[in-house]
Amino acid sequence: MSTIALTRVHSRTRELAPGFIVSLIVAAAASFLSEHYGAPVMLFALLLGMALNFLASDGACKAGIEFTARTVLRIGVALLSMRITLEQIAALGWKPVALVVILVVVTIGVSVVAAKALGFQRLFGMLTGGATAICGASAALALAAALPNHPQKERATLFTVIGVSALSTTAMILYPMIANWLSLSPQMAGMFLGGTIHDVAQVVGAGYSLSTETGDIATVVKLMRVAMLLPVILCATLITRMQGADTAGKRPPLLPWFAVGFLILACINSTGWVAPVVQGSVNELSRWCLVVSISALGMKTQLKELAAVGIKPILLMVGETVFLAVLVLLLLHWGF
């Protein structure tokens, strides 16, 4: 029996290896370009992947690309939780926690309503709103993995990742200027940057460009937004079940395995038993898993499909980003 199992594992590995290796090479190239030119690594991975989309058609790489875009993505999302500890959240007090909960709930709610008003499905609003409110491309990928299958889901996911990466880079440049223009204190500037910029890397870059104190606060507030990923995934799954989405196919579990892994690892990380070197290694592994998986996702999509989406999705994502920034500034003005 063990021989049969080993044979199956060996056969499966040989089947998946070509597509996975290609995705890994694209991810390495994207990381190199990102380090040397300063643009988001996710964006480079997507664009390079789309340039090689012919590999995802029937051929030796197809199975491995499918596996990488699906399973490796989920592993990366689960490992994101090693950035978070309950001690970090408690150190800031209740106001930042309340601010994060309000901005995530309100932004996603408004996004769903706006998407419906523009003629899209509510799930698209949940996807773009979650990416805007939580943690950019990582949240888009995590929510897409938890939501039910749909013919347009992959295209919507890719468009969201591209849009949120571009907007996050723009925010990293503009928002520190806005913080200075409004004469925000280091604490308020940190909460503003951490509560509005989409991706963790851009939050770090923007925060520490102002001061160390601003950077520290911005990073922790941002990680609190990352922590909202789990309840949002659970709520999204419950809502789609209640609405009877995807009844013809297999429904996703109430709490996907990668979300359970996210929760378990966050609890373990909060104990203080995990050495900093292990945390750093897991965070780097998570980053690589997400970059490799987005490379594979790019290979599965053709550029002409994204070009056909029109102006409305762009307006939706820009509107969500502006709304989030205004909402956070208002909440800070009201004493959060």
Short mmCIF file of C-alpha atoms in Angstrom, two decimals:
data_model
loop_
_atom_site.label_atom_id
_atom_site.label_comp_id
_atom_site.label_asym_id
_atom_site.label_seq_id
_atom_site.Cartn_x
_atom_site.Cartn_y
_atom_site.Cartn_z
CA MET A 1 0.00 0.00 0.00
CA SER A 2 2.82 2.38 0.88
CA THR A 3 4.48 1.65 -2.46
CA ILE A 4 1.28 2.57 -4.29
CA ALA A 5 1.03 5.80 -2.27
CA LEU A 6 4.64 6.70 -3.01
CA THR A 7 4.08 6.03 -6.70
CA ARG A 8 1.06 8.32 -6.71
CA VAL A 9 2.98 11.07 -4.89
CA HIS A 10 5.86 10.73 -7.34
CA SER A 11 3.49 10.85 -10.31
CA ARG A 12 1.65 13.86 -8.91
CA THR A 13 4.93 15.68 -8.24
CA ARG A 14 6.11 15.10 -11.79
CA GLU A 15 2.78 16.39 -13.08
CA LEU A 16 2.88 19.59 -11.00
CA ALA A 17 6.60 20.38 -11.15
CA PRO A 18 6.80 22.12 -14.58
CA GLY A 19 4.03 24.62 -13.86
CA PHE A 20 5.25 25.30 -10.32
CA ILE A 21 8.85 25.84 -11.45
CA VAL A 22 7.75 28.27 -14.18
CA SER A 23 5.67 30.20 -11.61
CA LEU A 24 8.67 30.28 -9.27
CA ILE A 25 10.94 31.65 -12.01
CA VAL A 26 8.40 34.38 -12.85
CA ALA A 27 8.13 35.25 -9.14
CA ALA A 28 11.92 35.51 -8.85
CA ALA A 29 12.05 37.80 -11.88
CA ALA A 30 9.25 39.94 -10.42
CA SER A 31 11.09 40.23 -7.09
CA PHE A 32 14.28 41.28 -8.87
CA LEU A 33 12.45 43.97 -10.84
CA SER A 34 10.60 45.18 -7.74
CA GLU A 35 13.81 45.52 -5.74
CA HIS A 36 15.55 47.45 -8.52
CA TYR A 37 12.70 49.65 -9.77
CA GLY A 38 10.54 50.15 -6.68
CA ALA A 39 7.17 49.09 -8.12
CA PRO A 40 4.94 46.55 -6.26
CA VAL A 41 6.18 42.98 -6.67
CA MET A 42 2.58 41.74 -7.09
CA LEU A 43 2.12 43.99 -10.10
CA PHE A 44 5.32 42.77 -11.75
CA ALA A 45 4.35 39.15 -11.05
CA LEU A 46 0.94 39.66 -12.66
CA LEU A 47 2.29 41.38 -15.76
CA LEU A 48 5.09 38.85 -16.30
CA GLY A 49 2.65 36.00 -15.73
CA MET A 50 0.19 37.38 -18.29
CA ALA A 51 3.03 37.61 -20.82
CA LEU A 52 3.43 33.83 -20.46
CA ASN A 53 -0.28 32.97 -20.50
CA PHE A 54 0.22 30.50 -23.36
CA LEU A 55 1.79 28.12 -20.82
CA ALA A 56 -1.53 27.71 -18.98
CA SER A 57 -3.24 26.18 -22.01
CA ASP A 58 -3.23 22.42 -22.44
CA GLY A 59 0.34 21.29 -21.94
CA ALA A 60 2.96 20.17 -19.44
CA CYS A 61 2.64 23.31 -17.29
CA LYS A 62 -1.14 23.52 -16.98
CA ALA A 63 -1.66 21.29 -13.92
CA GLY A 64 1.20 22.90 -11.98
CA ILE A 65 -0.04 26.41 -12.75
CA GLU A 66 -3.55 25.50 -11.58
CA PHE A 67 -2.12 24.00 -8.36
CA THR A 68 0.08 27.04 -7.71
CA ALA A 69 -2.71 29.54 -8.31
CA ARG A 70 -5.01 27.66 -5.92
CA THR A 71 -3.18 25.71 -3.19
CA VAL A 72 0.05 27.72 -2.87
CA LEU A 73 -2.10 30.86 -2.63
CA ARG A 74 -4.03 29.43 0.33
CA ILE A 75 -0.80 28.47 2.11
CA GLY A 76 0.51 32.01 1.70
CA VAL A 77 -2.67 33.52 3.13
CA ALA A 78 -2.56 31.20 6.16
CA LEU A 79 1.05 32.19 6.87
CA LEU A 80 0.16 35.92 6.81
CA SER A 81 -1.01 35.60 10.42
CA MET A 82 2.56 35.28 11.70
CA ARG A 83 2.79 39.07 11.36
CA ILE A 84 0.17 39.59 14.08
CA THR A 85 0.17 39.30 17.89
CA LEU A 86 -2.59 40.17 20.33
CA GLU A 87 -0.03 42.15 22.35
CA GLN A 88 0.56 44.52 19.43
CA ILE A 89 -3.16 45.21 19.18
CA ALA A 90 -3.66 45.65 22.93
CA ALA A 91 -0.75 48.11 23.18
CA LEU A 92 -2.61 50.74 21.14
CA GLY A 93 -5.80 50.62 23.22
CA TRP A 94 -9.42 50.35 22.13
CA LYS A 95 -9.67 53.38 19.82
CA PRO A 96 -7.52 52.02 16.96
CA VAL A 97 -9.36 48.69 17.21
CA ALA A 98 -12.71 50.48 16.95
CA LEU A 99 -11.40 52.59 14.06
CA VAL A 100 -10.25 49.51 12.13
CA VAL A 101 -13.50 47.61 12.68
CA ILE A 102 -15.60 50.61 11.59
CA LEU A 103 -13.56 51.38 8.49
CA VAL A 104 -13.51 47.74 7.34
CA VAL A 105 -17.25 47.18 7.87
CA VAL A 106 -18.34 50.53 6.39
CA THR A 107 -15.97 50.39 3.40
CA ILE A 108 -17.02 46.87 2.41
CA GLY A 109 -20.70 47.72 2.91
CA VAL A 110 -20.46 50.85 0.75
CA SER A 111 -18.46 48.93 -1.87
CA VAL A 112 -21.14 46.25 -2.15
CA VAL A 113 -23.87 48.89 -2.57
CA ALA A 114 -21.79 50.84 -5.11
CA ALA A 115 -21.00 47.70 -7.10
CA LYS A 116 -24.69 46.85 -7.29
CA ALA A 117 -25.52 50.41 -8.38
CA LEU A 118 -22.93 50.18 -11.18
CA GLY A 119 -24.44 46.92 -12.43
CA PHE A 120 -21.95 44.44 -10.94
CA GLN A 121 -22.59 41.47 -8.69
CA ARG A 122 -22.40 42.09 -4.95
CA LEU A 123 -19.51 39.61 -4.75
CA PHE A 124 -17.38 41.91 -6.93
CA GLY A 125 -18.04 44.75 -4.49
CA MET A 126 -17.11 42.47 -1.61
CA LEU A 127 -13.88 41.55 -3.40
CA THR A 128 -12.79 45.11 -4.24
CA GLY A 129 -14.05 46.49 -0.93
CA GLY A 130 -12.21 43.82 1.04
CA ALA A 131 -9.00 44.46 -0.88
CA THR A 132 -9.31 48.20 -0.22
CA ALA A 133 -10.30 47.93 3.44
CA ILE A 134 -8.04 45.09 4.64
CA CYS A 135 -4.69 44.39 3.02
CA GLY A 136 -4.72 44.97 -0.71
CA ALA A 137 -3.73 42.16 -3.03
CA SER A 138 -3.44 39.60 -0.21
CA ALA A 139 -7.03 40.23 0.88
CA ALA A 140 -8.28 40.07 -2.71
CA LEU A 141 -6.62 36.68 -3.18
CA ALA A 142 -7.88 35.37 0.17
CA LEU A 143 -11.47 36.50 -0.42
CA ALA A 144 -11.44 35.10 -3.95
CA ALA A 145 -10.30 31.75 -2.57
CA ALA A 146 -13.16 31.72 -0.04
CA LEU A 147 -15.95 32.91 -2.34
CA PRO A 148 -17.92 30.47 -4.51
CA ASN A 149 -16.81 29.71 -8.05
CA HIS A 150 -18.04 31.99 -10.83
CA PRO A 151 -17.08 32.19 -14.52
CA GLN A 152 -15.79 35.76 -14.05
CA LYS A 153 -14.13 35.26 -10.65
CA GLU A 154 -10.55 34.90 -11.85
CA ARG A 155 -10.76 37.94 -14.12
CA ALA A 156 -12.34 39.98 -11.33
CA THR A 157 -9.61 38.85 -8.93
CA LEU A 158 -6.81 39.78 -11.30
CA PHE A 159 -8.34 43.17 -12.06
CA THR A 160 -8.70 43.83 -8.32
CA VAL A 161 -5.07 42.89 -7.65
CA ILE A 162 -3.79 45.14 -10.43
CA GLY A 163 -6.00 48.05 -9.36
CA VAL A 164 -5.27 47.82 -5.65
CA SER A 165 -1.51 47.50 -6.25
CA ALA A 166 -1.45 50.62 -8.43
CA LEU A 167 -3.62 52.60 -5.99
CA SER A 168 -1.51 51.48 -3.02
CA THR A 169 1.67 52.74 -4.68
CA THR A 170 -0.01 56.06 -5.46
CA ALA A 171 -1.22 56.33 -1.85
CA MET A 172 2.30 55.63 -0.52
CA ILE A 173 3.49 58.77 -2.35
CA LEU A 174 0.51 61.08 -1.78
CA TYR A 175 -0.71 60.24 1.74
CA PRO A 176 2.46 61.35 3.64
CA MET A 177 2.08 64.69 1.81
CA ILE A 178 -1.56 64.88 2.94
CA ALA A 179 -0.52 64.07 6.53
CA ASN A 180 2.00 66.91 6.46
CA TRP A 181 -0.47 69.29 4.79
CA LEU A 182 -3.05 68.58 7.53
CA SER A 183 -0.34 68.92 10.24
CA LEU A 184 -1.25 65.56 11.75
CA SER A 185 0.64 64.51 14.88
CA PRO A 186 2.95 61.46 14.55
CA GLN A 187 0.29 59.30 16.26
CA MET A 188 -2.56 60.50 14.05
CA ALA A 189 -0.39 60.32 10.93
CA GLY A 190 0.47 56.71 11.78
CA MET A 191 -3.20 55.82 12.23
CA PHE A 192 -4.09 57.60 8.98
CA LEU A 193 -1.41 55.84 6.93
CA GLY A 194 -1.97 52.45 8.58
CA GLY A 195 -5.74 52.76 8.17
CA THR A 196 -5.78 53.77 4.50
CA ILE A 197 -2.87 52.40 2.44
CA HIS A 198 -3.68 48.99 1.01
CA ASP A 199 -0.48 46.90 1.16
CA VAL A 200 1.78 46.32 4.18
CA ALA A 201 5.01 47.18 2.34
CA GLN A 202 3.65 50.54 1.19
CA VAL A 203 2.40 51.33 4.72
CA VAL A 204 5.89 50.69 6.09
CA GLY A 205 7.49 52.83 3.38
CA ALA A 206 5.09 55.74 3.89
CA GLY A 207 5.11 55.61 7.70
CA TYR A 208 8.86 55.55 8.24
CA SER A 209 9.34 58.28 5.61
CA LEU A 210 7.74 60.63 8.16
CA SER A 211 9.21 59.37 11.46
CA THR A 212 10.01 56.20 13.40
CA GLU A 213 7.02 56.73 15.72
CA THR A 214 4.66 57.22 12.77
CA GLY A 215 6.07 54.13 11.06
CA ASP A 216 5.65 51.96 14.17
CA ILE A 217 2.03 53.02 14.71
CA ALA A 218 1.16 52.76 11.01
CA THR A 219 2.55 49.21 10.86
CA VAL A 220 0.59 47.98 13.90
CA VAL A 221 -2.67 49.60 12.68
CA LYS A 222 -2.10 47.98 9.30
CA LEU A 223 -1.58 44.58 10.92
CA MET A 224 -4.86 45.06 12.79
CA ARG A 225 -6.51 45.46 9.39
CA VAL A 226 -4.82 42.22 8.30
CA ALA A 227 -6.32 40.54 11.39
CA MET A 228 -9.80 41.48 10.08
CA LEU A 229 -9.24 39.10 7.19
CA LEU A 230 -10.53 36.10 9.14
CA PRO A 231 -13.92 37.52 10.28
CA VAL A 232 -14.48 39.04 6.81
CA ILE A 233 -13.85 35.67 5.13
CA LEU A 234 -16.30 34.04 7.54
CA CYS A 235 -18.95 36.72 6.96
CA ALA A 236 -18.48 36.56 3.17
CA THR A 237 -18.97 32.80 3.23
CA LEU A 238 -22.08 33.06 5.41
CA ILE A 239 -23.62 35.76 3.20
CA THR A 240 -23.05 33.82 -0.02
CA ARG A 241 -24.58 30.71 1.58
CA MET A 242 -27.65 32.60 2.76
CA GLN A 243 -28.10 34.07 -0.72
CA GLY A 244 -27.80 30.61 -2.25
CA ALA A 245 -24.81 31.50 -4.42
CA ASP A 246 -23.31 28.71 -6.49
CA THR A 247 -25.98 26.22 -5.55
CA ALA A 248 -25.27 24.18 -8.66
CA GLY A 249 -21.72 23.46 -7.65
CA LYS A 250 -19.83 22.50 -4.54
CA ARG A 251 -20.07 25.21 -1.89
CA PRO A 252 -16.92 26.28 -0.06
CA PRO A 253 -16.69 25.24 3.62
CA LEU A 254 -18.03 27.67 6.22
CA LEU A 255 -14.47 28.39 7.33
CA PRO A 256 -11.85 27.38 4.71
CA TRP A 257 -8.83 25.43 5.93
CA PHE A 258 -6.46 28.31 5.21
CA ALA A 259 -8.61 30.61 7.39
CA VAL A 260 -8.43 28.06 10.23
CA GLY A 261 -4.66 27.94 9.74
CA PHE A 262 -4.57 31.75 9.84
CA LEU A 263 -6.34 31.74 13.23
CA ILE A 264 -4.19 28.97 14.72
CA LEU A 265 -0.91 30.55 13.66
CA ALA A 266 -2.00 33.98 14.94
CA CYS A 267 -2.75 32.43 18.36
CA ILE A 268 0.60 30.62 18.39
CA ASN A 269 2.41 33.82 17.42
CA SER A 270 0.68 35.67 20.27
CA THR A 271 2.14 33.32 22.90
CA GLY A 272 5.61 34.78 22.43
CA TRP A 273 7.13 31.34 21.98
CA VAL A 274 8.00 31.92 18.33
CA ALA A 275 11.56 33.16 17.86
CA PRO A 276 11.99 36.34 15.75
CA VAL A 277 14.09 34.44 13.23
CA VAL A 278 11.24 31.95 12.75
CA GLN A 279 8.71 34.79 12.39
CA GLY A 280 10.90 36.42 9.77
CA SER A 281 11.33 33.17 7.86
CA VAL A 282 7.59 32.43 7.88
CA ASN A 283 6.76 35.99 6.76
CA GLU A 284 9.22 35.66 3.89
CA LEU A 285 7.77 32.27 2.96
CA SER A 286 4.27 33.79 3.00
CA ARG A 287 5.42 36.60 0.72
CA TRP A 288 6.96 34.14 -1.73
CA CYS A 289 3.86 31.93 -1.74
CA LEU A 290 1.68 34.92 -2.62
CA VAL A 291 4.04 36.19 -5.32
CA VAL A 292 4.43 32.73 -6.86
CA SER A 293 0.65 32.17 -6.82
CA ILE A 294 -0.11 35.55 -8.39
CA SER A 295 2.42 34.73 -11.12
CA ALA A 296 0.44 31.57 -11.84
CA LEU A 297 -2.84 33.47 -11.71
CA GLY A 298 -1.45 35.92 -14.27
CA MET A 299 -0.59 33.03 -16.59
CA LYS A 300 -4.21 31.91 -16.47
CA THR A 301 -5.53 35.25 -17.74
CA GLN A 302 -5.29 37.03 -21.06
CA LEU A 303 -4.69 40.77 -21.18
CA LYS A 304 -7.56 41.28 -23.65
CA GLU A 305 -9.97 39.92 -21.02
CA LEU A 306 -8.88 42.58 -18.54
CA ALA A 307 -9.01 45.29 -21.21
CA ALA A 308 -12.67 44.45 -21.81
CA VAL A 309 -13.82 45.34 -18.28
CA GLY A 310 -14.43 49.01 -19.12
CA ILE A 311 -14.22 52.17 -17.02
CA LYS A 312 -16.78 51.31 -14.32
CA PRO A 313 -14.59 48.90 -12.28
CA ILE A 314 -11.78 51.47 -12.31
CA LEU A 315 -14.14 54.15 -11.03
CA LEU A 316 -15.39 51.76 -8.35
CA MET A 317 -11.89 51.05 -7.00
CA VAL A 318 -10.76 54.68 -7.12
CA GLY A 319 -13.98 55.67 -5.37
CA GLU A 320 -13.46 53.04 -2.66
CA THR A 321 -9.90 54.27 -2.05
CA VAL A 322 -10.94 57.92 -1.77
CA PHE A 323 -13.89 56.98 0.46
CA LEU A 324 -11.60 55.03 2.82
CA ALA A 325 -9.17 57.97 3.14
CA VAL A 326 -12.00 60.45 3.87
CA LEU A 327 -13.63 58.05 6.34
CA VAL A 328 -10.41 57.56 8.33
CA LEU A 329 -9.74 61.31 8.46
CA LEU A 330 -13.30 61.92 9.71
CA LEU A 331 -12.99 59.20 12.37
CA LEU A 332 -9.69 60.68 13.55
CA HIS A 333 -11.31 64.13 13.66
CA TRP A 334 -14.14 62.71 15.81
CA GLY A 335 -11.67 61.43 18.40
CA PHE A 336 -10.62 57.91 17.33
#
